[in-house]
Amino acid sequence: MQSVDGFGGAPPSGRQASQDGKAIARTLQAVRGMNDILPELTPSWQYLEDAMRRVIQAYGYREIRLPLLEKTELFKRSIGEVTDIVEKEMYTFEDRNGDSLTLRPEGTAGCVRACMEHGLLHNQVQRLWYAGPMFRHERPQKGRYRQFHQFGVEAFGMEGPDIDAELILMTAQLWKTLGLKGAVLQLNSLGTQASRAAYREALVEYFRGCLTDLDEDSRRRLDGNPLRILDSKNPRMQAVIGGAPRLPDYLDVESRVHFDALRALLDAAGIDYVVNPRLVRGLDYYGKTVFEWVTDRLGAQGTICAGGRYDGLVEYLGGRPTPAVGFALGLERLIALLEAEGVDLPDSNPHAYLVLSGDKGVRRGMVFAGELREAVKGLRLLTNCGGGSFKSQFRRADKSGAGLALVIGDDEAERGQVTLKPLRGESAQETLSQTDAAGRLGKLLGLELNA
Ligand code: ATP
Ligand code: MG
């Protein structure tokens, strides 16, 4: 027989039970850095997600839905062994078959894997997007969590710079749609593989000359991934990084032409940016365009969107050479920014609350509520459940945030009527025929009727 508490063992009793209950509740808290998003906050998330979906789909991008788990090998190979993510942030475990699996720390790897596996990259272009949770074992702090959410966009088969510009224009359009004003676009070119190789050499030589100033991470990266040193967040490293050779001085003609053309496209579209020569993605297959949108309103975690071109990845994973560019947005940081900038979010309270009394009233009311929801587009109508006096039902109506109460008692049910009672403002209550109610509600709430 299953125990009462569901955790096995005999059910404790009295004081002991309540103490055990508290202890269990404590151990059953969410995993550190993984947040519940409570109903109070979900309207902001829905607002954000709806706006993104609308903007991205207006550009003709199609959604791809990908597993949360992939083989560990995929991330090791595509993100690179000498990176924060692979070295110390992945949630990796063996499944029951002994296969090493990892909760996805980002979406590009899985997206490329899926496209290759399903032949989506053969002689065709793809414009794709995905959204969902990502997992990284980082130190939780404001704007940095262990489960967080991204919207990602990837475009395959186009060499750019026009597609690079399209992605950046899309992000700018997103901020406009969301009503966000404060983000600054930072832009850089990592150049072609050849120019990056020359730069890398200069960088290694420079950092070798000041080995004692490097922290442990950076020393380790010196051989495997020297560009990544530029990305160090260690304040003690900033001086030595400041003196390092600059990437723009090493760009070859092809890289320059690409970068200049991108800048011309952004200029023509009226998009402001600053060129940040220290902006890098420290992986070998990243090249040419890299960009980030940064805000100073969120403290240290100010990057809300990061993207770039990764023409080398598909080939590196065993496919044909395929140009590719993409970006990812951090939704937790965007939500925080919406709050910090005081953006008005649409109201998500119910429009109306249906007060019911008497057997006939309840039976008719449940059906009537369904009829109203079908008739009035976008109507949010709460039906009272659990009975209660008029007074207590009106208290619930008030608490729900609805602007309007509808009342059906036995009398109204018999006469085919409903009473409308505004819960805020001065207007008087009115009783009308149930058949006229949808039209009246539509007018009062500014909602359209379904044909
Ligand atoms: P950071 O430098 O802040 O660690 P990153 O370079 O690791 O960022 P990307 O892998 O480029 O980040 O991810 C794209 C976006 O996802 C970031 O710009 C950020 O908005 C968001 N993001 C990344 N890691 C986290 C996290 N642990 N918690 C919340 N958001 C995150
Ligand atoms: Mg990171």
Short mmCIF file of C-alpha atoms in Angstrom, two decimals, residues 6-449:
data_model
loop_
_atom_site.label_atom_id
_atom_site.label_comp_id
_atom_site.label_asym_id
_atom_site.label_seq_id
_atom_site.Cartn_x
_atom_site.Cartn_y
_atom_site.Cartn_z
CA GLY A 6 3.90 9.40 -0.91
CA PHE A 7 7.53 8.96 0.15
CA GLY A 8 7.28 5.49 1.68
CA GLY A 9 7.21 4.52 5.35
CA ALA A 10 4.44 4.78 7.87
CA PRO A 11 2.62 8.11 8.04
CA PRO A 12 3.85 10.07 11.09
CA SER A 13 1.30 11.78 13.29
CA GLY A 14 0.69 15.06 15.15
CA ARG A 15 3.58 17.44 15.87
CA GLN A 16 6.10 14.95 14.53
CA ALA A 17 4.23 14.93 11.21
CA SER A 18 4.33 18.67 10.81
CA GLN A 19 8.06 18.79 11.62
CA ASP A 20 8.80 16.01 9.15
CA GLY A 21 6.67 17.82 6.62
CA LYS A 22 8.76 20.97 6.99
CA ALA A 23 11.99 19.01 6.67
CA ILE A 24 10.73 17.29 3.53
CA ALA A 25 9.55 20.60 2.06
CA ARG A 26 13.04 22.02 2.62
CA THR A 27 14.78 19.15 0.84
CA LEU A 28 12.28 19.35 -2.00
CA GLN A 29 13.16 22.88 -3.01
CA ALA A 30 14.08 23.55 -6.63
CA VAL A 31 17.63 22.91 -7.78
CA ARG A 32 19.86 25.96 -7.14
CA GLY A 33 19.89 28.32 -10.11
CA MET A 34 16.75 26.79 -11.65
CA ASN A 35 13.77 29.06 -11.27
CA ASP A 36 10.03 28.59 -11.14
CA ILE A 37 8.30 31.22 -13.21
CA LEU A 38 5.19 31.98 -11.18
CA PRO A 39 1.81 33.06 -12.63
CA GLU A 40 2.49 36.64 -11.61
CA LEU A 41 5.42 36.76 -14.02
CA THR A 42 4.21 34.57 -16.88
CA PRO A 43 2.32 37.44 -18.58
CA SER A 44 5.69 39.18 -19.11
CA TRP A 45 7.14 35.98 -20.54
CA GLN A 46 4.18 35.49 -22.84
CA TYR A 47 4.38 39.10 -24.00
CA LEU A 48 8.08 38.65 -24.77
CA GLU A 49 7.66 35.28 -26.48
CA ASP A 50 4.67 36.41 -28.56
CA ALA A 51 6.49 39.53 -29.73
CA MET A 52 9.58 37.52 -30.69
CA ARG A 53 7.64 34.87 -32.53
CA ARG A 54 5.75 37.56 -34.45
CA VAL A 55 8.87 39.47 -35.46
CA ILE A 56 10.93 36.40 -36.38
CA GLN A 57 8.12 34.85 -38.39
CA ALA A 58 7.51 38.14 -40.19
CA TYR A 59 11.03 37.65 -41.59
CA GLY A 60 10.00 34.20 -42.85
CA TYR A 61 12.00 32.15 -40.33
CA ARG A 62 10.57 28.75 -39.43
CA GLU A 63 10.59 27.10 -36.03
CA ILE A 64 12.61 23.96 -35.32
CA ARG A 65 12.03 22.02 -32.07
CA LEU A 66 15.00 20.16 -30.72
CA PRO A 67 15.69 17.71 -27.86
CA LEU A 68 16.95 19.04 -24.54
CA LEU A 69 19.44 16.17 -24.38
CA GLU A 70 22.17 15.42 -26.89
CA LYS A 71 25.20 13.17 -26.90
CA THR A 72 28.00 14.82 -24.94
CA GLU A 73 30.33 14.39 -27.91
CA LEU A 74 28.28 16.86 -29.98
CA PHE A 75 28.88 19.72 -27.55
CA LYS A 76 32.52 18.82 -26.94
CA ARG A 77 33.14 18.95 -30.64
CA SER A 78 30.99 21.89 -31.64
CA ILE A 79 31.52 24.23 -28.68
CA GLY A 80 35.17 23.21 -28.25
CA GLU A 81 37.04 21.51 -25.41
CA VAL A 82 38.87 24.64 -24.28
CA THR A 83 35.80 26.74 -23.39
CA ASP A 84 34.06 27.63 -20.13
CA ILE A 85 31.00 25.71 -21.22
CA VAL A 86 32.70 22.39 -21.96
CA GLU A 87 35.36 22.66 -19.26
CA LYS A 88 33.11 23.43 -16.33
CA GLU A 89 29.50 24.25 -17.12
CA MET A 90 27.88 21.19 -18.67
CA TYR A 91 25.32 18.95 -16.97
CA THR A 92 26.68 15.62 -18.16
CA PHE A 93 25.63 12.17 -17.01
CA GLU A 94 25.51 8.57 -18.13
CA ASP A 95 22.12 7.17 -19.00
CA ARG A 96 21.11 3.61 -18.27
CA ASN A 97 22.91 2.33 -21.36
CA GLY A 98 26.15 3.95 -20.25
CA ASP A 99 25.94 6.62 -23.01
CA SER A 100 27.26 10.03 -22.02
CA LEU A 101 24.50 12.62 -22.48
CA THR A 102 24.41 16.35 -21.77
CA LEU A 103 21.60 18.80 -21.12
CA ARG A 104 21.99 21.33 -23.90
CA PRO A 105 23.98 24.40 -22.80
CA GLU A 106 23.05 26.23 -26.03
CA GLY A 107 21.05 25.61 -29.18
CA THR A 108 23.37 25.97 -32.17
CA ALA A 109 25.00 22.55 -31.83
CA GLY A 110 21.69 20.67 -31.73
CA CYS A 111 20.27 22.77 -34.56
CA VAL A 112 23.25 22.04 -36.82
CA ARG A 113 23.14 18.36 -35.85
CA ALA A 114 19.42 18.15 -36.73
CA CYS A 115 19.88 19.95 -40.05
CA MET A 116 22.71 17.62 -41.06
CA GLU A 117 20.87 14.52 -39.91
CA HIS A 118 17.74 15.41 -41.90
CA GLY A 119 19.47 16.70 -45.00
CA LEU A 120 18.21 20.26 -44.58
CA LEU A 121 21.46 21.78 -45.77
CA HIS A 122 21.89 20.19 -49.21
CA ASN A 123 21.78 22.92 -51.85
CA GLN A 124 19.28 24.96 -49.94
CA VAL A 125 19.15 27.84 -47.55
CA GLN A 126 17.48 27.58 -44.16
CA ARG A 127 16.24 30.32 -41.89
CA LEU A 128 15.36 28.75 -38.55
CA TRP A 129 14.52 29.66 -34.98
CA TYR A 130 14.04 27.80 -31.72
CA ALA A 131 13.29 28.64 -28.13
CA GLY A 132 13.57 26.94 -24.79
CA PRO A 133 15.61 26.19 -21.68
CA MET A 134 19.40 25.82 -21.70
CA PHE A 135 21.50 24.42 -18.85
CA ARG A 136 24.88 25.58 -17.58
CA HIS A 137 26.45 24.88 -14.20
CA GLU A 138 27.49 28.48 -13.52
CA ARG A 139 27.55 30.40 -10.23
CA PRO A 140 23.96 31.66 -9.92
CA GLN A 141 23.62 35.43 -9.60
CA LYS A 142 21.43 38.17 -11.02
CA GLY A 143 21.10 37.50 -14.76
CA ARG A 144 23.01 34.21 -14.57
CA TYR A 145 21.19 30.98 -13.84
CA ARG A 146 21.71 27.25 -14.24
CA GLN A 147 18.53 26.81 -16.22
CA PHE A 148 17.87 29.83 -18.41
CA HIS A 149 15.95 30.43 -21.61
CA GLN A 150 17.04 31.47 -25.06
CA PHE A 151 15.46 32.40 -28.34
CA GLY A 152 17.90 31.36 -31.04
CA VAL A 153 18.01 32.11 -34.75
CA GLU A 154 20.25 30.35 -37.31
CA ALA A 155 20.59 30.99 -41.04
CA PHE A 156 22.40 28.46 -43.25
CA GLY A 157 23.66 28.57 -46.81
CA MET A 158 24.19 32.34 -47.19
CA GLU A 159 27.62 33.93 -47.21
CA GLY A 160 26.48 37.40 -46.27
CA PRO A 161 27.00 40.20 -45.40
CA ASP A 162 23.35 40.83 -46.31
CA ILE A 163 22.11 37.96 -44.15
CA ASP A 164 24.31 39.16 -41.27
CA ALA A 165 22.61 42.54 -41.62
CA GLU A 166 19.17 40.91 -41.78
CA LEU A 167 19.75 39.19 -38.44
CA ILE A 168 20.93 42.39 -36.81
CA LEU A 169 17.99 44.37 -38.26
CA MET A 170 15.69 41.67 -36.90
CA THR A 171 17.06 42.13 -33.39
CA ALA A 172 16.72 45.91 -33.69
CA GLN A 173 13.11 45.42 -34.81
CA LEU A 174 12.57 43.24 -31.76
CA TRP A 175 13.69 45.97 -29.37
CA LYS A 176 11.40 48.39 -31.19
CA THR A 177 8.42 46.03 -30.96
CA LEU A 178 9.10 45.40 -27.28
CA GLY A 179 9.54 49.08 -26.51
CA LEU A 180 13.17 48.67 -25.37
CA LYS A 181 15.43 51.65 -26.02
CA GLY A 182 18.67 51.32 -24.09
CA ALA A 183 20.61 48.49 -25.77
CA VAL A 184 23.82 49.25 -27.65
CA LEU A 185 25.04 47.18 -30.59
CA GLN A 186 28.68 46.13 -30.47
CA LEU A 187 30.21 44.82 -33.65
CA ASN A 188 33.47 43.23 -34.67
CA SER A 189 34.97 41.09 -37.39
CA LEU A 190 36.97 37.99 -36.51
CA GLY A 191 38.11 37.83 -40.12
CA THR A 192 38.74 34.82 -42.29
CA GLN A 193 40.56 31.77 -40.99
CA ALA A 194 43.78 33.03 -42.59
CA SER A 195 43.69 36.45 -40.99
CA ARG A 196 42.73 34.97 -37.65
CA ALA A 197 45.69 32.60 -37.82
CA ALA A 198 48.04 35.56 -38.25
CA TYR A 199 46.37 37.38 -35.39
CA ARG A 200 46.48 34.34 -33.17
CA GLU A 201 50.22 34.09 -33.66
CA ALA A 202 50.71 37.73 -32.70
CA LEU A 203 48.48 37.26 -29.69
CA VAL A 204 50.32 34.19 -28.41
CA GLU A 205 53.63 35.98 -28.80
CA TYR A 206 52.31 38.99 -26.86
CA PHE A 207 50.83 36.95 -24.01
CA ARG A 208 53.98 34.81 -23.75
CA GLY A 209 55.84 38.03 -23.10
CA CYS A 210 53.71 38.73 -20.03
CA LEU A 211 53.08 35.23 -18.65
CA THR A 212 53.29 36.37 -15.03
CA ASP A 213 50.31 38.72 -15.53
CA LEU A 214 48.07 35.91 -16.77
CA ASP A 215 45.64 34.06 -14.51
CA GLU A 216 45.49 30.28 -14.51
CA ASP A 217 42.59 30.04 -16.99
CA SER A 218 44.35 32.28 -19.46
CA ARG A 219 47.62 30.39 -19.24
CA ARG A 220 45.77 27.20 -20.04
CA ARG A 221 44.08 28.91 -23.00
CA LEU A 222 47.30 30.27 -24.38
CA ASP A 223 47.89 27.11 -26.41
CA GLY A 224 44.38 25.82 -26.98
CA ASN A 225 42.30 28.96 -27.43
CA PRO A 226 44.22 32.24 -27.09
CA LEU A 227 41.41 34.44 -28.51
CA ARG A 228 39.27 33.42 -25.59
CA ILE A 229 41.70 35.17 -23.24
CA LEU A 230 40.33 38.46 -24.60
CA ASP A 231 36.92 37.41 -23.28
CA SER A 232 38.18 36.97 -19.70
CA LYS A 233 35.93 38.46 -17.04
CA ASN A 234 38.74 38.63 -14.48
CA PRO A 235 39.28 42.33 -13.57
CA ARG A 236 42.99 41.66 -12.90
CA MET A 237 43.37 40.62 -16.53
CA GLN A 238 41.96 43.78 -18.08
CA ALA A 239 45.22 45.77 -18.17
CA VAL A 240 47.19 43.06 -19.94
CA ILE A 241 44.29 42.49 -22.34
CA GLY A 242 44.17 46.21 -23.03
CA GLY A 243 47.73 46.12 -24.32
CA ALA A 244 47.23 43.12 -26.62
CA PRO A 245 47.47 43.39 -30.43
CA ARG A 246 44.16 44.36 -32.02
CA LEU A 247 42.27 42.08 -34.34
CA PRO A 248 41.26 44.80 -36.86
CA ASP A 249 44.94 45.33 -37.66
CA TYR A 250 45.16 41.75 -38.96
CA LEU A 251 42.10 41.56 -41.23
CA ASP A 252 42.77 40.51 -44.82
CA VAL A 253 41.03 41.99 -47.86
CA GLU A 254 38.17 39.48 -47.95
CA SER A 255 37.40 40.09 -44.26
CA ARG A 256 37.53 43.85 -44.69
CA VAL A 257 35.24 43.83 -47.71
CA HIS A 258 32.68 41.73 -45.81
CA PHE A 259 32.85 43.93 -42.72
CA ASP A 260 32.64 47.20 -44.67
CA ALA A 261 29.63 45.94 -46.62
CA LEU A 262 27.87 44.94 -43.40
CA ARG A 263 28.54 48.35 -41.90
CA ALA A 264 27.22 50.07 -45.02
CA LEU A 265 24.01 48.04 -44.79
CA LEU A 266 23.58 48.93 -41.11
CA ASP A 267 24.32 52.60 -41.81
CA ALA A 268 21.73 52.63 -44.59
CA ALA A 269 19.16 51.14 -42.21
CA GLY A 270 19.96 53.72 -39.54
CA ILE A 271 21.28 51.19 -37.02
CA ASP A 272 23.83 52.65 -34.60
CA TYR A 273 26.74 50.47 -33.47
CA VAL A 274 30.14 50.67 -31.91
CA VAL A 275 33.02 48.61 -33.24
CA ASN A 276 34.55 46.73 -30.31
CA PRO A 277 37.84 45.17 -31.42
CA ARG A 278 37.93 43.01 -28.26
CA LEU A 279 34.62 41.30 -29.00
CA VAL A 280 35.39 37.64 -29.71
CA ARG A 281 33.91 34.19 -29.92
CA GLY A 282 36.86 32.06 -29.08
CA LEU A 283 36.15 29.09 -31.33
CA ASP A 284 38.03 28.22 -34.46
CA TYR A 285 35.01 27.88 -36.69
CA TYR A 286 33.68 31.34 -35.83
CA GLY A 287 34.78 34.01 -38.27
CA LYS A 288 33.94 37.36 -39.79
CA THR A 289 30.89 38.96 -38.18
CA VAL A 290 30.39 38.88 -34.40
CA PHE A 291 27.94 41.11 -32.54
CA GLU A 292 26.41 41.63 -29.12
CA TRP A 293 23.63 43.83 -27.81
CA VAL A 294 24.64 45.19 -24.42
CA THR A 295 22.81 47.25 -21.82
CA ASP A 296 24.27 49.06 -18.80
CA ARG A 297 21.01 48.66 -16.85
CA LEU A 298 21.57 45.08 -15.69
CA GLY A 299 24.93 45.29 -13.93
CA ALA A 300 27.60 42.76 -14.85
CA GLN A 301 25.26 40.52 -16.86
CA GLY A 302 24.54 43.13 -19.52
CA THR A 303 24.67 41.10 -22.73
CA ILE A 304 21.11 40.39 -23.86
CA CYS A 305 21.92 39.02 -27.29
CA ALA A 306 25.03 37.50 -28.84
CA GLY A 307 25.61 36.29 -32.35
CA GLY A 308 28.01 35.72 -35.14
CA ARG A 309 29.05 33.88 -38.24
CA TYR A 310 30.29 30.29 -37.97
CA ASP A 311 31.02 29.21 -41.53
CA GLY A 312 33.36 26.42 -40.36
CA LEU A 313 31.07 24.45 -38.06
CA VAL A 314 29.06 22.27 -40.44
CA GLU A 315 32.20 21.06 -42.19
CA TYR A 316 33.92 20.57 -38.83
CA LEU A 317 31.06 18.27 -37.81
CA GLY A 318 31.47 16.23 -40.99
CA GLY A 319 29.11 18.01 -43.41
CA ARG A 320 29.78 19.96 -46.59
CA PRO A 321 31.15 23.48 -46.17
CA THR A 322 28.08 25.60 -45.35
CA PRO A 323 28.07 29.29 -44.47
CA ALA A 324 26.10 29.96 -41.31
CA VAL A 325 25.25 32.83 -39.02
CA GLY A 326 23.04 33.09 -35.94
CA PHE A 327 22.33 34.68 -32.61
CA ALA A 328 20.78 33.86 -29.26
CA LEU A 329 18.83 36.08 -26.88
CA GLY A 330 18.76 35.56 -23.12
CA LEU A 331 15.13 35.79 -22.03
CA GLU A 332 15.72 36.22 -18.27
CA ARG A 333 17.88 39.25 -19.01
CA LEU A 334 15.31 40.64 -21.43
CA ILE A 335 12.56 40.28 -18.83
CA ALA A 336 14.77 42.12 -16.33
CA LEU A 337 15.40 44.83 -18.92
CA LEU A 338 11.68 45.25 -19.66
CA GLU A 339 11.24 45.81 -15.94
CA ALA A 340 14.25 48.14 -15.60
CA GLU A 341 13.04 50.27 -18.51
CA GLY A 342 9.50 50.30 -17.10
CA VAL A 343 7.93 48.99 -20.30
CA ASP A 344 4.14 48.78 -20.00
CA LEU A 345 2.99 45.20 -20.33
CA PRO A 346 -0.48 44.37 -21.57
CA ASP A 347 -3.02 43.64 -18.84
CA SER A 348 -3.62 39.93 -18.32
CA ASN A 349 -6.31 40.08 -15.63
CA PRO A 350 -9.68 38.56 -16.47
CA HIS A 351 -12.08 40.99 -18.10
CA ALA A 352 -15.08 39.64 -16.26
CA TYR A 353 -16.12 37.37 -13.39
CA LEU A 354 -19.33 35.38 -13.56
CA VAL A 355 -21.21 35.25 -10.23
CA LEU A 356 -23.62 32.33 -10.00
CA SER A 357 -26.34 31.37 -7.55
CA GLY A 358 -29.04 28.72 -7.27
CA ASP A 359 -29.02 25.34 -9.05
CA LYS A 360 -30.58 26.72 -12.23
CA GLY A 361 -28.27 29.71 -12.17
CA VAL A 362 -25.16 27.51 -11.90
CA ARG A 363 -26.28 25.11 -14.64
CA ARG A 364 -27.23 27.85 -17.08
CA GLY A 365 -24.23 29.98 -16.10
CA MET A 366 -21.60 27.33 -16.93
CA VAL A 367 -23.08 26.98 -20.42
CA PHE A 368 -23.60 30.71 -20.89
CA ALA A 369 -19.93 31.35 -20.01
CA GLY A 370 -18.87 28.99 -22.79
CA GLU A 371 -21.15 30.77 -25.26
CA LEU A 372 -19.63 34.14 -24.34
CA ARG A 373 -16.07 32.88 -24.71
CA GLU A 374 -16.89 31.60 -28.18
CA ALA A 375 -18.64 34.80 -29.21
CA VAL A 376 -16.24 37.45 -27.95
CA LYS A 377 -12.69 37.35 -29.35
CA GLY A 378 -9.98 37.31 -26.69
CA LEU A 379 -12.44 37.44 -23.79
CA ARG A 380 -10.96 36.35 -20.45
CA LEU A 381 -13.90 35.26 -18.32
CA LEU A 382 -13.66 33.58 -14.91
CA THR A 383 -16.62 31.51 -13.77
CA ASN A 384 -17.19 31.30 -10.02
CA CYS A 385 -16.63 27.76 -8.75
CA GLY A 386 -17.22 26.49 -5.25
CA GLY A 387 -20.45 28.37 -4.52
CA GLY A 388 -20.54 31.08 -1.84
CA SER A 389 -22.77 34.00 -0.98
CA PHE A 390 -23.10 36.97 -3.33
CA LYS A 391 -20.87 38.90 -0.97
CA SER A 392 -18.06 36.35 -1.00
CA GLN A 393 -18.36 35.85 -4.77
CA PHE A 394 -18.07 39.60 -5.31
CA ARG A 395 -15.02 39.61 -3.05
CA ARG A 396 -13.43 36.93 -5.28
CA ALA A 397 -14.44 38.91 -8.36
CA ASP A 398 -12.72 41.98 -6.99
CA LYS A 399 -9.59 40.04 -6.05
CA SER A 400 -9.36 38.52 -9.53
CA GLY A 401 -8.71 41.96 -10.98
CA ALA A 402 -11.73 41.74 -13.31
CA GLY A 403 -13.33 45.02 -14.26
CA LEU A 404 -16.81 43.62 -14.55
CA ALA A 405 -19.05 41.12 -12.76
CA LEU A 406 -21.77 39.20 -14.58
CA VAL A 407 -24.52 37.74 -12.42
CA ILE A 408 -26.81 34.79 -13.15
CA GLY A 409 -29.12 33.55 -10.39
CA ASP A 410 -32.18 31.35 -10.69
CA ASP A 411 -34.31 34.39 -11.71
CA GLU A 412 -31.97 35.45 -14.51
CA ALA A 413 -31.69 31.82 -15.65
CA GLU A 414 -35.45 31.52 -15.93
CA ARG A 415 -35.90 34.84 -17.74
CA GLY A 416 -32.91 34.38 -20.06
CA GLN A 417 -31.23 37.45 -18.60
CA VAL A 418 -27.87 38.45 -17.12
CA THR A 419 -26.89 41.38 -14.90
CA LEU A 420 -23.73 43.36 -15.67
CA LYS A 421 -22.13 45.14 -12.75
CA PRO A 422 -19.00 47.27 -13.23
CA LEU A 423 -16.48 46.62 -10.42
CA ARG A 424 -14.53 49.83 -10.96
CA GLY A 425 -15.62 53.31 -11.93
CA GLU A 426 -19.02 54.91 -11.59
CA SER A 427 -21.23 53.25 -14.22
CA ALA A 428 -24.51 51.74 -13.06
CA GLN A 429 -25.40 48.05 -13.29
CA GLU A 430 -27.69 46.88 -16.07
CA THR A 431 -29.79 43.80 -16.73
CA LEU A 432 -30.11 42.58 -20.31
CA SER A 433 -31.09 39.56 -22.34
CA GLN A 434 -28.41 36.83 -22.53
CA THR A 435 -28.57 36.96 -26.31
CA ASP A 436 -27.50 40.62 -26.27
CA ALA A 437 -24.73 40.06 -23.72
CA ALA A 438 -21.90 39.25 -26.17
CA GLY A 439 -22.50 42.43 -28.18
CA ARG A 440 -22.70 44.57 -25.06
CA LEU A 441 -19.53 43.02 -23.57
CA GLY A 442 -17.66 43.48 -26.83
CA LYS A 443 -18.56 47.15 -26.85
CA LEU A 444 -17.73 47.72 -23.17
CA LEU A 445 -14.38 45.93 -23.40
CA GLY A 446 -13.38 47.02 -26.90
CA LEU A 447 -13.27 43.40 -28.13
CA GLU A 448 -14.43 42.14 -31.51
CA LEU A 449 -17.09 39.48 -31.95
#
